[in-house]
């Protein structure tokens, strides 16, 4: 079994000693490692709710979260997406909307202020600030117009409050540094996307997507060239102790 997540990344599957392809973790960690598990049943976890977008929250879920700058997509392009979606079957509409918006985000419209080191580092610092207290920070990337972050929720933590804290903490600072990047006084778009991770294959695909996003967007040739991405070196997924790949 091989789970490729890009050169230089460090992840562990199973118990200590399970290595994803291309990783150099050194000796197996001790029993103090944090193990990651998934909802293995076919039941949707409790905690679905809706604001402008549907969200799912619950204890111990691994969550893939995306949020974007307020000026990241021109209103005319968003309207064109919604018009095109009228021709899409309703059961595919949500997935297709996200796919098209992700494509627009990678074009780098608006201020793209997250290209600036001060902005990108502020966002990453906000994630690291509460890691180990409210969640485990697993993988992340700051793109010029948006961000992706993968976390494991703690039982006492509410996802909406976590995201609100990130946006509030960074918004206040970055509004002051980059006032021209705001749209109608807002630095971040109000909503966010979240998707809980179903299993190990889904997890590996999401980590790969996060790390390869700068390459896909044409910003760099290899994932390792992008300064504003990373992956946890402490990640362990439940399972038998075995080496997955060299």
mmCIF file of C-alpha atoms in Angstrom:
data_model
loop_
_atom_site.group_PDB
_atom_site.id
_atom_site.type_symbol
_atom_site.label_atom_id
_atom_site.label_comp_id
_atom_site.label_asym_id
_atom_site.label_seq_id
_atom_site.Cartn_x
_atom_site.Cartn_y
_atom_site.Cartn_z
ATOM 1 C CA UNK A 1 0.000 0.000 0.000
ATOM 2 C CA UNK A 2 1.505 3.315 -1.085
ATOM 3 C CA UNK A 3 0.117 6.752 -0.269
ATOM 4 C CA UNK A 4 2.084 9.394 -2.192
ATOM 5 C CA UNK A 5 1.795 12.906 -0.796
ATOM 6 C CA UNK A 6 4.750 14.635 -2.420
ATOM 7 C CA UNK A 7 8.480 14.794 -1.869
ATOM 8 C CA UNK A 8 9.699 15.874 1.516
ATOM 9 C CA UNK A 9 6.452 15.319 3.389
ATOM 10 C CA UNK A 10 6.412 13.386 6.651
ATOM 11 C CA UNK A 11 3.387 11.309 7.583
ATOM 12 C CA UNK A 12 2.791 8.055 9.410
ATOM 13 C CA UNK A 13 0.073 5.441 8.792
ATOM 14 C CA UNK A 14 -0.914 2.826 11.344
ATOM 15 C CA UNK A 15 1.023 2.803 14.561
ATOM 16 C CA UNK A 16 4.603 4.098 14.955
ATOM 17 C CA UNK A 17 6.761 2.903 12.077
ATOM 18 C CA UNK A 18 4.215 3.123 9.226
ATOM 19 C CA UNK A 19 5.643 5.440 6.583
ATOM 20 C CA UNK A 20 3.983 7.054 3.576
ATOM 21 C CA UNK A 21 6.071 6.918 0.392
ATOM 22 C CA UNK A 22 8.857 9.453 0.039
ATOM 23 C CA UNK A 23 9.061 10.277 3.747
ATOM 24 C CA UNK A 24 11.965 10.242 6.154
ATOM 25 C CA UNK A 25 10.704 10.047 9.701
ATOM 26 C CA UNK A 26 13.685 8.523 11.422
ATOM 27 C CA UNK A 27 13.032 5.996 14.218
ATOM 28 C CA UNK A 28 9.444 5.109 15.210
ATOM 29 C CA UNK A 29 7.955 7.461 17.764
ATOM 30 C CA UNK A 30 6.898 6.504 21.269
ATOM 31 C CA UNK A 31 3.420 5.750 22.583
ATOM 32 C CA UNK A 32 2.950 9.486 23.212
ATOM 33 C CA UNK A 33 2.246 10.000 19.499
ATOM 34 C CA UNK A 34 -1.188 11.289 18.574
ATOM 35 C CA UNK A 35 -3.203 8.682 16.720
ATOM 36 C CA UNK A 36 -5.698 9.639 14.070
ATOM 37 C CA UNK A 37 -8.869 7.669 13.451
ATOM 38 C CA UNK A 38 -11.783 8.037 11.068
ATOM 39 C CA UNK A 39 -15.498 7.360 11.127
ATOM 40 C CA UNK A 40 -15.465 3.883 9.579
ATOM 41 C CA UNK A 41 -19.249 3.433 9.431
ATOM 42 C CA UNK A 42 -21.410 4.476 6.528
ATOM 43 C CA UNK A 43 -23.449 6.724 8.768
ATOM 44 C CA UNK A 44 -23.117 10.459 8.412
ATOM 45 C CA UNK A 45 -21.885 11.887 11.726
ATOM 46 C CA UNK A 46 -24.181 14.052 13.773
ATOM 47 C CA UNK A 47 -23.680 17.775 13.657
ATOM 48 C CA UNK A 48 -24.816 18.911 10.201
ATOM 49 C CA UNK A 49 -25.959 22.517 10.058
ATOM 50 C CA UNK A 50 -26.200 25.253 7.445
ATOM 51 C CA UNK A 51 -25.372 28.908 7.202
ATOM 52 C CA UNK A 52 -24.816 29.887 3.587
ATOM 53 C CA UNK A 53 -23.018 26.558 3.063
ATOM 54 C CA UNK A 54 -23.608 23.167 4.732
ATOM 55 C CA UNK A 55 -21.214 22.262 7.556
ATOM 56 C CA UNK A 56 -20.552 19.155 9.606
ATOM 57 C CA UNK A 57 -19.098 19.357 13.102
ATOM 58 C CA UNK A 58 -18.337 16.683 15.667
ATOM 59 C CA UNK A 59 -15.730 15.458 18.165
ATOM 60 C CA UNK A 60 -12.525 13.920 16.789
ATOM 61 C CA UNK A 61 -13.410 14.559 13.144
ATOM 62 C CA UNK A 62 -10.539 15.285 10.779
ATOM 63 C CA UNK A 63 -11.640 18.383 8.876
ATOM 64 C CA UNK A 64 -10.454 19.804 5.553
ATOM 65 C CA UNK A 65 -11.215 23.540 5.610
ATOM 66 C CA UNK A 66 -10.994 26.193 2.898
ATOM 67 C CA UNK A 67 -11.606 29.918 3.221
ATOM 68 C CA UNK A 68 -10.799 32.834 0.947
ATOM 69 C CA UNK A 69 -10.200 36.563 0.711
ATOM 70 C CA UNK A 70 -13.245 38.807 0.367
ATOM 71 C CA UNK A 71 -11.955 40.155 -2.970
ATOM 72 C CA UNK A 72 -10.745 36.795 -4.322
ATOM 73 C CA UNK A 73 -13.389 36.335 -7.046
ATOM 74 C CA UNK A 74 -15.125 39.141 -8.996
ATOM 75 C CA UNK A 75 -18.893 39.180 -8.572
ATOM 76 C CA UNK A 76 -19.415 38.869 -12.330
ATOM 77 C CA UNK A 77 -17.515 35.570 -12.415
ATOM 78 C CA UNK A 78 -19.445 34.207 -9.449
ATOM 79 C CA UNK A 79 -22.692 35.099 -11.207
ATOM 80 C CA UNK A 80 -21.498 33.285 -14.329
ATOM 81 C CA UNK A 81 -20.800 30.165 -12.243
ATOM 82 C CA UNK A 82 -24.305 30.219 -10.792
ATOM 83 C CA UNK A 83 -25.809 30.625 -14.251
ATOM 84 C CA UNK A 84 -23.836 27.644 -15.570
ATOM 85 C CA UNK A 85 -24.871 25.523 -12.599
ATOM 86 C CA UNK A 86 -28.516 25.723 -13.629
ATOM 87 C CA UNK A 87 -27.693 23.118 -16.283
ATOM 88 C CA UNK A 88 -26.141 20.735 -13.729
ATOM 89 C CA UNK A 89 -28.223 17.987 -12.031
ATOM 90 C CA UNK A 90 -29.045 19.004 -8.481
ATOM 91 C CA UNK A 91 -27.182 16.062 -6.935
ATOM 92 C CA UNK A 92 -23.929 17.237 -8.564
ATOM 93 C CA UNK A 93 -24.427 20.947 -8.075
ATOM 94 C CA UNK A 94 -22.554 21.302 -4.768
ATOM 95 C CA UNK A 95 -19.461 19.455 -5.966
ATOM 96 C CA UNK A 96 -19.461 21.263 -9.303
ATOM 97 C CA UNK A 97 -19.844 24.672 -7.636
ATOM 98 C CA UNK A 98 -16.849 24.020 -5.419
ATOM 99 C CA UNK A 99 -14.768 22.720 -8.338
ATOM 100 C CA UNK A 100 -15.448 25.832 -10.408
ATOM 101 C CA UNK A 101 -14.823 28.231 -7.555
ATOM 102 C CA UNK A 102 -11.554 26.462 -6.698
ATOM 103 C CA UNK A 103 -10.493 26.953 -10.325
ATOM 104 C CA UNK A 104 -11.298 30.675 -10.149
ATOM 105 C CA UNK A 105 -9.368 30.995 -6.891
ATOM 106 C CA UNK A 106 -6.270 29.526 -8.509
ATOM 107 C CA UNK A 107 -6.358 32.263 -11.188
ATOM 108 C CA UNK A 108 -5.303 34.847 -8.609
ATOM 109 C CA UNK A 109 -7.948 37.550 -8.987
ATOM 110 C CA UNK A 110 -8.252 40.514 -6.630
ATOM 111 C CA UNK A 111 -5.408 41.722 -4.443
ATOM 112 C CA UNK A 112 -3.947 38.214 -3.982
ATOM 113 C CA UNK A 113 -2.446 39.735 -0.856
ATOM 114 C CA UNK A 114 -1.607 36.362 0.694
ATOM 115 C CA UNK A 115 1.392 36.299 -1.657
ATOM 116 C CA UNK A 116 2.980 38.746 0.767
ATOM 117 C CA UNK A 117 5.200 37.075 3.354
ATOM 118 C CA UNK A 118 3.755 39.098 6.232
ATOM 119 C CA UNK A 119 0.214 38.015 5.309
ATOM 120 C CA UNK A 120 1.006 34.346 4.730
ATOM 121 C CA UNK A 121 3.062 34.059 7.900
ATOM 122 C CA UNK A 122 0.309 35.711 9.950
ATOM 123 C CA UNK A 123 -2.192 33.101 8.721
ATOM 124 C CA UNK A 124 0.132 30.185 9.467
ATOM 125 C CA UNK A 125 0.894 31.586 12.908
ATOM 126 C CA UNK A 126 -2.838 31.736 13.661
ATOM 127 C CA UNK A 127 -3.150 28.002 12.911
ATOM 128 C CA UNK A 128 -0.094 27.103 14.959
ATOM 129 C CA UNK A 129 -1.176 29.310 17.864
ATOM 130 C CA UNK A 130 -3.961 26.960 19.003
ATOM 131 C CA UNK A 131 -2.631 23.650 17.711
ATOM 132 C CA UNK A 132 -2.357 21.230 20.600
ATOM 133 C CA UNK A 133 -4.979 23.169 22.577
ATOM 134 C CA UNK A 134 -8.123 23.089 20.397
ATOM 135 C CA UNK A 135 -7.083 20.814 17.518
ATOM 136 C CA UNK A 136 -4.101 19.113 15.904
ATOM 137 C CA UNK A 137 -2.745 20.966 12.878
ATOM 138 C CA UNK A 138 -2.038 18.311 10.222
ATOM 139 C CA UNK A 139 -1.418 19.989 6.837
ATOM 140 C CA UNK A 140 -1.810 23.448 5.360
ATOM 141 C CA UNK A 141 -1.155 25.795 2.452
ATOM 142 C CA UNK A 142 -1.558 29.542 2.038
ATOM 143 C CA UNK A 143 -2.340 30.421 -1.572
ATOM 144 C CA UNK A 144 -2.447 34.033 -2.890
ATOM 145 C CA UNK A 145 -6.252 34.248 -2.646
ATOM 146 C CA UNK A 146 -7.279 31.443 -0.280
ATOM 147 C CA UNK A 147 -6.092 28.857 2.215
ATOM 148 C CA UNK A 148 -6.513 25.127 2.837
ATOM 149 C CA UNK A 149 -5.950 23.605 6.258
ATOM 150 C CA UNK A 150 -6.422 20.083 7.644
ATOM 151 C CA UNK A 151 -7.005 19.645 11.372
ATOM 152 C CA UNK A 152 -8.136 16.997 13.837
ATOM 153 C CA UNK A 153 -10.798 18.446 16.109
ATOM 154 C CA UNK A 154 -10.725 18.019 19.876
ATOM 155 C CA UNK A 155 -13.855 16.935 21.719
ATOM 156 C CA UNK A 156 -14.319 20.289 23.443
ATOM 157 C CA UNK A 157 -13.893 22.332 20.249
ATOM 158 C CA UNK A 158 -16.498 23.762 17.875
ATOM 159 C CA UNK A 159 -15.368 24.079 14.237
ATOM 160 C CA UNK A 160 -17.226 27.315 13.534
ATOM 161 C CA UNK A 161 -15.573 28.954 16.544
ATOM 162 C CA UNK A 162 -12.145 27.728 15.478
ATOM 163 C CA UNK A 163 -12.541 29.232 11.996
ATOM 164 C CA UNK A 164 -14.017 32.435 13.415
ATOM 165 C CA UNK A 165 -11.010 32.773 15.732
ATOM 166 C CA UNK A 166 -8.586 32.326 12.828
ATOM 167 C CA UNK A 167 -10.369 34.922 10.727
ATOM 168 C CA UNK A 168 -10.751 37.422 13.556
ATOM 169 C CA UNK A 169 -7.141 37.048 14.719
ATOM 170 C CA UNK A 170 -5.693 37.489 11.221
ATOM 171 C CA UNK A 171 -8.322 39.889 9.888
ATOM 172 C CA UNK A 172 -7.600 42.587 12.454
ATOM 173 C CA UNK A 173 -3.874 42.458 11.791
ATOM 174 C CA UNK A 174 -4.004 42.176 8.029
ATOM 175 C CA UNK A 175 -6.629 44.886 7.591
ATOM 176 C CA UNK A 176 -4.203 47.255 9.303
ATOM 177 C CA UNK A 177 -1.263 46.113 7.174
ATOM 178 C CA UNK A 178 -3.101 45.850 3.848
ATOM 179 C CA UNK A 179 -6.217 48.065 3.911
ATOM 180 C CA UNK A 180 -6.459 48.092 0.098
ATOM 181 C CA UNK A 181 -7.022 44.303 0.135
ATOM 182 C CA UNK A 182 -10.397 44.658 1.867
ATOM 183 C CA UNK A 183 -13.736 44.556 0.069
ATOM 184 C CA UNK A 184 -16.526 46.539 1.727
ATOM 185 C CA UNK A 185 -14.450 46.607 4.889
ATOM 186 C CA UNK A 186 -13.987 42.834 5.015
ATOM 187 C CA UNK A 187 -10.679 41.006 4.686
ATOM 188 C CA UNK A 188 -12.057 37.446 4.573
ATOM 189 C CA UNK A 189 -15.141 36.152 2.800
ATOM 190 C CA UNK A 190 -17.727 35.382 5.452
ATOM 191 C CA UNK A 191 -18.252 31.659 4.803
ATOM 192 C CA UNK A 192 -15.890 28.681 4.592
ATOM 193 C CA UNK A 193 -15.970 25.152 3.189
ATOM 194 C CA UNK A 194 -15.375 22.113 5.358
ATOM 195 C CA UNK A 195 -15.313 18.431 4.542
ATOM 196 C CA UNK A 196 -14.711 15.720 7.094
ATOM 197 C CA UNK A 197 -12.242 12.965 6.169
ATOM 198 C CA UNK A 198 -13.835 9.547 5.607
ATOM 199 C CA UNK A 199 -10.850 7.176 5.584
ATOM 200 C CA UNK A 200 -7.109 6.856 4.947
ATOM 201 C CA UNK A 201 -7.438 7.072 1.156
ATOM 202 C CA UNK A 202 -9.469 10.251 1.462
ATOM 203 C CA UNK A 203 -6.923 11.614 3.925
ATOM 204 C CA UNK A 204 -3.967 10.936 1.591
ATOM 205 C CA UNK A 205 -5.808 12.489 -1.359
ATOM 206 C CA UNK A 206 -6.552 15.653 0.627
ATOM 207 C CA UNK A 207 -2.971 16.032 1.885
ATOM 208 C CA UNK A 208 -1.738 15.603 -1.680
ATOM 209 C CA UNK A 209 -4.245 18.194 -2.913
ATOM 210 C CA UNK A 210 -3.128 20.694 -0.267
ATOM 211 C CA UNK A 211 0.571 20.326 -0.981
ATOM 212 C CA UNK A 212 0.185 20.243 -4.760
ATOM 213 C CA UNK A 213 -2.168 23.240 -5.014
ATOM 214 C CA UNK A 214 0.675 25.740 -5.695
ATOM 215 C CA UNK A 215 1.937 23.461 -8.476
ATOM 216 C CA UNK A 216 -1.547 23.058 -9.946
ATOM 217 C CA UNK A 217 -1.987 26.841 -9.922
ATOM 218 C CA UNK A 218 1.303 27.321 -11.794
ATOM 219 C CA UNK A 219 3.015 29.173 -8.949
ATOM 220 C CA UNK A 220 5.937 26.736 -8.630
ATOM 221 C CA UNK A 221 7.238 23.651 -10.414
ATOM 222 C CA UNK A 222 7.419 21.423 -7.331
ATOM 223 C CA UNK A 223 5.556 21.451 -4.025
ATOM 224 C CA UNK A 224 8.763 21.865 -2.049
ATOM 225 C CA UNK A 225 9.403 25.271 -3.644
ATOM 226 C CA UNK A 226 6.327 26.837 -2.042
ATOM 227 C CA UNK A 227 7.221 28.486 1.266
ATOM 228 C CA UNK A 228 3.751 28.641 2.746
ATOM 229 C CA UNK A 229 2.734 24.995 3.059
ATOM 230 C CA UNK A 230 3.532 22.216 5.457
ATOM 231 C CA UNK A 231 2.536 18.938 7.046
ATOM 232 C CA UNK A 232 2.712 17.596 10.583
ATOM 233 C CA UNK A 233 5.594 15.283 11.482
ATOM 234 C CA UNK A 234 3.649 13.805 14.427
ATOM 235 C CA UNK A 235 0.734 12.270 12.559
ATOM 236 C CA UNK A 236 -0.187 8.649 13.239
ATOM 237 C CA UNK A 237 -3.240 6.812 11.890
ATOM 238 C CA UNK A 238 -4.675 3.805 13.714
ATOM 239 C CA UNK A 239 -3.878 0.341 12.432
ATOM 240 C CA UNK A 240 -1.391 -2.511 12.737
ATOM 241 C CA UNK A 241 2.274 -1.641 13.028
ATOM 242 C CA UNK A 242 3.821 -2.051 9.610
ATOM 243 C CA UNK A 243 6.011 -0.148 7.200
ATOM 244 C CA UNK A 244 3.868 1.003 4.292
ATOM 245 C CA UNK A 245 6.495 1.995 1.756
ATOM 246 C CA UNK A 246 10.120 2.988 1.380
#
